[in-house]
Structures are given as structure tokens and as C-alpha cells.
Coordinates of C-alpha atoms in Angstrom, one line a residue:
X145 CA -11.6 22.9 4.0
X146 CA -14.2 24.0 1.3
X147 CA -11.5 26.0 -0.3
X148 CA -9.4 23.2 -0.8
X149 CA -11.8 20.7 -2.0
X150 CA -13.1 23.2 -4.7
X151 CA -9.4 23.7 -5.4
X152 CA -8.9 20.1 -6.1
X153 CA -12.4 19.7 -7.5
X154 CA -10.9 22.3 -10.2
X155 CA -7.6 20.7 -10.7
X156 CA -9.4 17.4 -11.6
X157 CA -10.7 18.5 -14.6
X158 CA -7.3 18.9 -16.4
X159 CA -5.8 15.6 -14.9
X160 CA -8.4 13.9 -16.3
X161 CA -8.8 15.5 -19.5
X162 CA -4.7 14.4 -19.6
X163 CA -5.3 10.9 -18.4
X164 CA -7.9 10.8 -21.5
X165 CA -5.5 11.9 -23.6
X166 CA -2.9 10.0 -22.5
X167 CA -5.1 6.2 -22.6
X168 CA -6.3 7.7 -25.9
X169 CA -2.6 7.5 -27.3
X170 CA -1.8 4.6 -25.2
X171 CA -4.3 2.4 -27.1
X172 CA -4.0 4.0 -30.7
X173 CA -0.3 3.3 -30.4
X174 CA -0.3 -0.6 -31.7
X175 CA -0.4 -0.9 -35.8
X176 CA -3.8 -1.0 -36.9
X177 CA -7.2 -1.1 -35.3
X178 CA -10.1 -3.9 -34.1
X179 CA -11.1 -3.8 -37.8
X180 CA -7.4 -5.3 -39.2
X181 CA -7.2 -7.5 -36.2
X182 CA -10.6 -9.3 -36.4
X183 CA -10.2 -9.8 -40.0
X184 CA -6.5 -11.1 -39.9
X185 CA -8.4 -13.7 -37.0
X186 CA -11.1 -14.8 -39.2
X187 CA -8.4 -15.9 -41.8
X188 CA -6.6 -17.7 -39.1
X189 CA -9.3 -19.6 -38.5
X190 CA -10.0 -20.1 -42.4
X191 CA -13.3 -17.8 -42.7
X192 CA -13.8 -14.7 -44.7
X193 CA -15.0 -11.0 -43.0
X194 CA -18.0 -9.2 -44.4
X195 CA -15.9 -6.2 -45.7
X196 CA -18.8 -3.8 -46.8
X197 CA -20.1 -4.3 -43.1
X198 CA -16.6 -3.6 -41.4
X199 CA -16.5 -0.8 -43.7
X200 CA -19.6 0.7 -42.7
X201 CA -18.2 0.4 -39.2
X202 CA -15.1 1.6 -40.2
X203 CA -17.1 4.9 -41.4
X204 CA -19.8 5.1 -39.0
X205 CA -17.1 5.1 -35.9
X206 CA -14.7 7.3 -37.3
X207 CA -12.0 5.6 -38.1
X208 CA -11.2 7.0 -41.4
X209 CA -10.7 10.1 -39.6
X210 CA -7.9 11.6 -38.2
X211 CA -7.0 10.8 -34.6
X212 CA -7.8 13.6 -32.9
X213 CA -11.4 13.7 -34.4
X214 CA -11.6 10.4 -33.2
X215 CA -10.8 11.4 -29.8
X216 CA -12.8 14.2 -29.6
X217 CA -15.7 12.3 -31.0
X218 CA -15.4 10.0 -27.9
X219 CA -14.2 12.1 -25.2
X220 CA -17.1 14.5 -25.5
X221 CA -19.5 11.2 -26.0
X222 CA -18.3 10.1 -22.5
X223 CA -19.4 13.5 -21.4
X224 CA -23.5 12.8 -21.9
X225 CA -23.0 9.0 -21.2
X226 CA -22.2 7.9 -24.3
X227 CA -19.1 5.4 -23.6
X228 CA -18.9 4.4 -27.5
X229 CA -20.0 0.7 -29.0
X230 CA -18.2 -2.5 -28.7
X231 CA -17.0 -4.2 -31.8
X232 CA -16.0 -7.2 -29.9
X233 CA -19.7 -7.6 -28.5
X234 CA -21.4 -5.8 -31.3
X235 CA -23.7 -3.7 -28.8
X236 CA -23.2 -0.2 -27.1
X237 CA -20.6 -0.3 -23.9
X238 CA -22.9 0.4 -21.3
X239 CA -24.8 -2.8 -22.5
X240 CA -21.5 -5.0 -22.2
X241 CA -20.2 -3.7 -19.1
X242 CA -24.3 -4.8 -17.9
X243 CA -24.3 -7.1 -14.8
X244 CA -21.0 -7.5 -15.2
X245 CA -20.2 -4.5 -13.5
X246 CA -22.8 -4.8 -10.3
X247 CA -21.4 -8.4 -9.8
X248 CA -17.7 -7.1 -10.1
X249 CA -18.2 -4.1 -6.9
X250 CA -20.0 -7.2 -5.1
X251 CA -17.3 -9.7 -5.2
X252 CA -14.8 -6.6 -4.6
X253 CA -16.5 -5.1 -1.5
X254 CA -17.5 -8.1 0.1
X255 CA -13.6 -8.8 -0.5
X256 CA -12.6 -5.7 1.1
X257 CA -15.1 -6.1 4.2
X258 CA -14.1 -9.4 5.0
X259 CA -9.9 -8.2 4.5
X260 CA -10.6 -5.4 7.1
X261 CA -12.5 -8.0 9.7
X262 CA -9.9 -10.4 9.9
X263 CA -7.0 -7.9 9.4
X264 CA -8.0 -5.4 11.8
X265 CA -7.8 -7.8 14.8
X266 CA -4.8 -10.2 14.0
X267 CA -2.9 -7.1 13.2
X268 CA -3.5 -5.4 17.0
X269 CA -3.0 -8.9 18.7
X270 CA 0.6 -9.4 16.7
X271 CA 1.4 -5.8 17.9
X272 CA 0.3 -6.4 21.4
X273 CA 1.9 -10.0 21.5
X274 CA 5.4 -8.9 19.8
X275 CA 7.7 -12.2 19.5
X276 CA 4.9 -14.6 20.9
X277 CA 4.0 -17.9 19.6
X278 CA 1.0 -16.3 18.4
X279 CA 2.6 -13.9 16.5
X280 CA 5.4 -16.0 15.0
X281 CA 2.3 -18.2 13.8
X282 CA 0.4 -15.3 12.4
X283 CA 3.1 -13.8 10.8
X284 CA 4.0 -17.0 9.0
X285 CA 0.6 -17.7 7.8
X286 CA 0.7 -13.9 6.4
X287 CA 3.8 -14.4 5.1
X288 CA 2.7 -17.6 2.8
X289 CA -0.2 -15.5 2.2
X290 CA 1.7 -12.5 0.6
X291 CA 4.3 -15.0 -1.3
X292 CA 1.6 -17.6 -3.0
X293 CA -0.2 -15.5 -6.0
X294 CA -4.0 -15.6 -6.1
X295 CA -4.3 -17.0 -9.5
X296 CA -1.9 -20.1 -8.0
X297 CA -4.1 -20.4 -4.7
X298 CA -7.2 -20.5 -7.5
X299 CA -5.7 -23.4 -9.4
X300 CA -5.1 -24.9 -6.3
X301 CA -8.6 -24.7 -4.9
X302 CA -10.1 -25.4 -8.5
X303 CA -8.0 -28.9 -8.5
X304 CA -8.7 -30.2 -5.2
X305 CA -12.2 -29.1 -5.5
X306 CA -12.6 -31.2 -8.5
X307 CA -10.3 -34.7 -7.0
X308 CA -12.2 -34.1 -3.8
X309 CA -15.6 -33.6 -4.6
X310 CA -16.0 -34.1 -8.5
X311 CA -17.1 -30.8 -9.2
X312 CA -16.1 -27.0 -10.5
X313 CA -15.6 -24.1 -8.5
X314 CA -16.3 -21.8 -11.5
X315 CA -18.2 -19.3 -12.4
X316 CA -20.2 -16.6 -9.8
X317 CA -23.4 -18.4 -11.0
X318 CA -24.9 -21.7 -11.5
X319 CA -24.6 -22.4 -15.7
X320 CA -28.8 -21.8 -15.9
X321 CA -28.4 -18.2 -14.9
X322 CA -25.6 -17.1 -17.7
X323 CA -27.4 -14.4 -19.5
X324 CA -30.6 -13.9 -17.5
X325 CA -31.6 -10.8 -15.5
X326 CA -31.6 -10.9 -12.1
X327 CA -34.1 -12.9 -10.3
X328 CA -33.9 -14.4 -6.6
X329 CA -32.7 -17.7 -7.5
X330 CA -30.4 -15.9 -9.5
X331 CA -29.2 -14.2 -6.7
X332 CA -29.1 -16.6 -4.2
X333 CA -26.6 -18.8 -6.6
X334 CA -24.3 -16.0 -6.6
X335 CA -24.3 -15.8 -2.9
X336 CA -23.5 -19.8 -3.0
X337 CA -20.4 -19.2 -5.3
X338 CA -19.1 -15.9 -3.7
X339 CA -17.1 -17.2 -1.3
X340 CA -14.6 -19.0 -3.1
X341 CA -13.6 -15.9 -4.9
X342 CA -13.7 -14.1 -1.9
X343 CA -11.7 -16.1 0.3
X344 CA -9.2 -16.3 -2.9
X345 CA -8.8 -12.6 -3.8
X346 CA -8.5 -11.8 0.0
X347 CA -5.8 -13.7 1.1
X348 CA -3.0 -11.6 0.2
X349 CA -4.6 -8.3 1.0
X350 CA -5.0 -9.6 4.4
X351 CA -1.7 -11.1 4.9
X352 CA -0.6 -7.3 3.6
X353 CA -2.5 -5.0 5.3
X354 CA -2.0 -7.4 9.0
X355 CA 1.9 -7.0 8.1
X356 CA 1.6 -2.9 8.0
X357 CA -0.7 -2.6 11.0
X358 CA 1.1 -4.4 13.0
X359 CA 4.6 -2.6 11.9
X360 CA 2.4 0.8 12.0
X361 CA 1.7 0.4 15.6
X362 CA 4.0 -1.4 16.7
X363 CA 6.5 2.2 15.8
X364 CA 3.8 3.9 17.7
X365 CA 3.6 1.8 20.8
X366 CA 7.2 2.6 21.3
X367 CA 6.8 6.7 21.7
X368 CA 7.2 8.6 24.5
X369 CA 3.1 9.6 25.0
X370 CA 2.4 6.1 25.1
X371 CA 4.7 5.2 27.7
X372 CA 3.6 8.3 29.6
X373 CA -0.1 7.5 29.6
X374 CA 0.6 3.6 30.7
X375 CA 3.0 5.8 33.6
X376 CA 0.0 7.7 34.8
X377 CA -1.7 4.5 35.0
X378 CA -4.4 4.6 32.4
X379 CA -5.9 1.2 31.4
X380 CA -3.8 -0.6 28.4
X381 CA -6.8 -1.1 25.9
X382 CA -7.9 2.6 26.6
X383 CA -4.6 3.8 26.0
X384 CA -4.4 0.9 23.0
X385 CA -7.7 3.2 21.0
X386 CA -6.8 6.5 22.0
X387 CA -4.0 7.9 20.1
X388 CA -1.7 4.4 18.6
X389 CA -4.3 2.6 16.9
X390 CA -5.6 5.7 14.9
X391 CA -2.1 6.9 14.2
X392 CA -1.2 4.0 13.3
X393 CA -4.2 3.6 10.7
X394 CA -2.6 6.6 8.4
X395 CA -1.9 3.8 5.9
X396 CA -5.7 2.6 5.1
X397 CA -7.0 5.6 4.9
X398 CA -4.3 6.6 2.0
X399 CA -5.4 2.9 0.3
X400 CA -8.8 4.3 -0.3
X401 CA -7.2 5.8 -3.4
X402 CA -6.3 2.4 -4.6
X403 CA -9.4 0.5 -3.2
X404 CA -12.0 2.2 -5.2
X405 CA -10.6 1.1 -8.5
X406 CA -9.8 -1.7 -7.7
X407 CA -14.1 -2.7 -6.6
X408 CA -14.4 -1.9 -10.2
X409 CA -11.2 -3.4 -11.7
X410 CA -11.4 -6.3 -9.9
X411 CA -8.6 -9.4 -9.8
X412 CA -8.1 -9.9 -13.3
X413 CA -6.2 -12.8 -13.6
X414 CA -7.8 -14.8 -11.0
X415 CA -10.8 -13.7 -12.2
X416 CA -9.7 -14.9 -16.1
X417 CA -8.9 -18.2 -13.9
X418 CA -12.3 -19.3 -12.4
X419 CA -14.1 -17.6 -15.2
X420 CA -16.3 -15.2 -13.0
X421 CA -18.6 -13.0 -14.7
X422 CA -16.7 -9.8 -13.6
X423 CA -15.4 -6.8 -15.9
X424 CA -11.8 -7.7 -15.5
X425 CA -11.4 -10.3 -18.2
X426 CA -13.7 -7.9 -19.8
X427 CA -10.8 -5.5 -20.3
X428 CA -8.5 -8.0 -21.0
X429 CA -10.0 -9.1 -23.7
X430 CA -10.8 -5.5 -24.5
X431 CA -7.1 -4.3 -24.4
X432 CA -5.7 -7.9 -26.6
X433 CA -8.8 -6.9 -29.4
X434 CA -7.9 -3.5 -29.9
X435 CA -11.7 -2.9 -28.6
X436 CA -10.8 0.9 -28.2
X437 CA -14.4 2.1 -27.0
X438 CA -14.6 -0.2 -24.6
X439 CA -10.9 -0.6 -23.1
X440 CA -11.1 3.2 -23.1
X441 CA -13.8 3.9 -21.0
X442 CA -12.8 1.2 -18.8
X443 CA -9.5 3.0 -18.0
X444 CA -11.2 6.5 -17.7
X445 CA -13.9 5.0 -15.2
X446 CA -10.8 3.6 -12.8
X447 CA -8.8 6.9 -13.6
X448 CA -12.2 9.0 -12.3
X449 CA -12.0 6.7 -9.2
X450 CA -8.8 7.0 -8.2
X451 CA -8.7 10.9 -8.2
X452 CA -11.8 11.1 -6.1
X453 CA -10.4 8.4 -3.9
X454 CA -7.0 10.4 -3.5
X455 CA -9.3 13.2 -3.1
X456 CA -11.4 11.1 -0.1
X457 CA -8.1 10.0 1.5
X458 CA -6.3 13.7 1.4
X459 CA -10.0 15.0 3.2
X460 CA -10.0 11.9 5.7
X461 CA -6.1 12.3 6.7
X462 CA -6.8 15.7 7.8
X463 CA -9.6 15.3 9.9
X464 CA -8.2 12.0 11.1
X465 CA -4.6 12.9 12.0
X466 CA -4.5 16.2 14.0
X467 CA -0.9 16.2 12.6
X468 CA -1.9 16.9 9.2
X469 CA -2.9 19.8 7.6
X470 CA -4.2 20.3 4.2
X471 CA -1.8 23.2 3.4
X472 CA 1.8 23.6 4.4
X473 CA 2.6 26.2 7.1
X474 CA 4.4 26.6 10.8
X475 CA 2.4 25.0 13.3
X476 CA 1.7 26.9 16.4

């Protein structure tokens, strides 16, 4: 086991340092930089750009370098924690990103908790009750969940929310608290506008993950050990824990390679939709602005988490499933 992990502690390196390379490229690839595109805005809007300043930028970034000095320059910045400066925002990354990132893994974990609580038990009771009322009304409620998209069911609360009771949904905080550090009235407004968000994001990851466990274990319900231990007359819910529920599980522990960029990445468009203070429309806008810096390190960041979360799944998988091993080989 140590072997291995070092083994794929080692291999990281070179995926990421290809991953950089690769989102490097990706984002260099449109014509021109943040520089052409804010000035062709400001003469949209009829205003002029201070040139000298953008050219100072222009300099002190190095964008009148070639592109691979460029990408050195911020590859090895990211290195020692230096994640480059905004344009957009006119301040360092690591400033921008702020609160916005603390808020973002708390709206995205309390999402994920509250998926796995409800999932967890209306996905063993739809198994256990195949072709019941109760699971012909839970699977149609999961269905509707997995076909209506977030940013739909966000409209939809944000519309009846203000016909019903006159006021906005919006927002993770009340208006007061835009732009000042954290306090405890501060924080207990964002625990008064979490839920919305919550409930919103999580509705089609729970609709998902109740469809898999119950077609998981429902597979393993149906295999011979199981129908030998309920023979030899052990009780159901002890025969339920022992061996079908945690084979049938394989598929969330393989998610965790998905989950952990997704705390970070968030619901973008929903999140664009009730305007919540989260790093998702943050790389949005970073990615339409040509913000390279900070669209860049956004993408590295979620690239970092989803090798170590491969790497946590791989690890868990083998201790969890005895039929797994993490190296090929006869089994004796």
C-alpha cells in the first residue's frame, strides 16, 4: 500500500505539470489577451483606456514576452503561492478568490451532507420495497428531480418567492454584509440564506445518486450469498449491512474524485442565477475576460483536487471492497 501511493504520489507530478500546460494553451488560444478585450469594451461603452497604464501592465506581467516565458513565469509563481494578479479585479488572486472561496466549500459541503442523508435511506427503502407504491412514488419524484435543471428549479423558487412573499431569495448574505469580514451577524445571515441554495443544488444529485443505489443493490440483493445467508436464517437487516449495502456503495466512493472539485467549483450557473457570492461566477467571468491569472489557477486548483481525489477513491476501493486489489494479479 505505501508502495503504491508513493507510486502515484510520483506520477502526479507529471499529470499536473501536463494539465498546466495543457489549461495554459487552452486559455492563450483565443486572439488577443485581457488587455485588447477590456479596451475594445471601454469603446463599446464610449470611454477611453489609460494606455500608458495597460502598458505598464502589459510589461510588468509579461505579456510582451513569448509564451512559454509567460508560462513559466506563472507556473513556478504557483509553486511558492504566488497564483498571479487579477486584471479584472485589479488586486492579487488570492485576494479575489477571499471569502469567496470559504463560502463556496460551505454551500458545497453542506450540499453534499444533506444529498447523502436523504439519498442514503430512500435509496435502501426503494431497493428493499422493489415495485411498491413507495417506490413508484420515489422513483418519480427522483425522476423529475434528475430531468428539471437547477438553474430552472432556481428561477422557479426566485419567482414564487417574490409573488408570494414580496421578497428575493438572492444572495448568501443580507445586502449590509457585501464586502465586510466576517463577523457573527455576518455569519448568522449566511446561515439564514443557505438553505435555498442548498436545497436547489441538491436536488438532482439526490434524485442521482437514490437512482444508482438503489440499481447497485438491488444487482446485489439478487446473488447467490445473499440468498444463502437469508437460507441459513440470518436476520434481513443484518444480512441487508453485511456484504450488499457496502458492495453496492462502490459507486460513491469512486464520486469522491468528482466531489472534491466540485466543493470548490461549485454550481455555476445556478450560482450566476441567485447571485451567491461563490467562486463559480468568479471563473466565469474569469474565462469570458480573458483574466488568464485568475481563470488559470482556478482550473489548476480543481485539477490538483481531482487527482488526489482519484487518488482517495483508488486507496478507499481497496480497503473497502475485498475484491479489489491495487495491482493486477491471480487471486488465490
Amino acid at each position: 500500500m505505501v508502495r503504491y501511493i508513493l507510486w502515484r504520489i510520483v506520477v502526479m507530478i507529471p499529470t499536473l505539470v501536463l494539465i498546466s500546460m495543457f489549461v495554459f494553451t487552452i486559455i492563450e488560444l483565443p486572439p488577443g489577451d485581457y488587455f485588447e478585450s477590456y479596451v475594445a469594451e471601454m469603446r463599446a461603452i464610449g470611454e477611453k483606456a489609460d494606455m500608458q497604464e495597460i502598458e505598464e501592465l502589459r510589461a510588468r506581467y509579461g505579456f510582451d514576452k513569448p509564451a512559454p516565458i509567460r508560462y513559466l513565469r506563472w507556473a513556478t509563481g504557483m509553486l511558492v503561492g504566488d497564483f498571479g494578479y487579477s486584471f479584472e479585479y485589479r488586486m492579487p488572486v488570492n485576494d479575489v478568490v477571499g471569502d469567496r472561496l470559504w463560502l463556496t466549500i460551505l454551500v458545497s459541503t453542506v450540499t453534499i451532507a444533506l444529498t447523502w442523508l436523504i439519498a442514503f435511506p430512500i435509496g435502501i427503502y426503494s431497493a428493499t420495497h422493489q415495485y411498491s407504491w413507495g417506490d413508484y412514488g420515489l422513483t418519480l419524484v427522483g425522476l423529475i428531480g434528475l430531468a428539471i435543471p437547477n438553474f430552472v428549479l432556481a428561477l422557479v423558487f426566485m419567482y414564487f418567492a417574490n409573488i408570494w412573499f414580496g421578497t428575493s431569495i438572492g444572495n448568501l448574505m443580507d445586502p449590509q454584509y457585501l464586502g465586510q469580514s466576517m463577523s457573527w451577524d455576518k455569519f448568522k445571515s449566511i446561515l439564514e440564506h443557505l438553505w435555498i441554495p442548498v436545497i436547489i443544488i441538491g436536488t438532482a444529485g439526490t434524485a442521482g445518486m437514490v437512482r444508482r443505489l438503489r440499481a447497485n443493490l438491488l444487482d446485489e440483493l439478487q446473488k447467490q450469498y445473499v440468498m444463502t445467508a437469508r437460507a441459513r436464517g440470518l436476520h434481513p437487516f443484518r444480512v441487508l449491512l453485511k456484504y450488499p449495502l457496502r458492495m453496492s456503495l462502490n459507486f460513491f466512493i469512486s464520486d469522491i474524485g468528482s466531489i472534491l472539485p466540485t466543493i470548490i467549483s461549485g454550481a455555476e450557473i445556478t450560482a450566476v442565477v441567485l447571485s451567491l457570492e461563490t467562486t463559480g461566477p468568479l471563473l466565469i467571468r474569469a474565462l469570458q475576460s480573458q483574466d488568464m491569472y485568475l481563470a488559470g489557477s482556478f482550473l489548476m486548483f480543481l485539477a490538483f483536487l481531482t487527482v488526489i481525489g482519484v487518488l482517495i477513491s483508488d486507496i478507499a476501493l481497496a480497503l473497502f471492497d475485498p475484491r479489489i486489489r491495487l495491482k493486477g494479479g491471480s487471486m488465490k
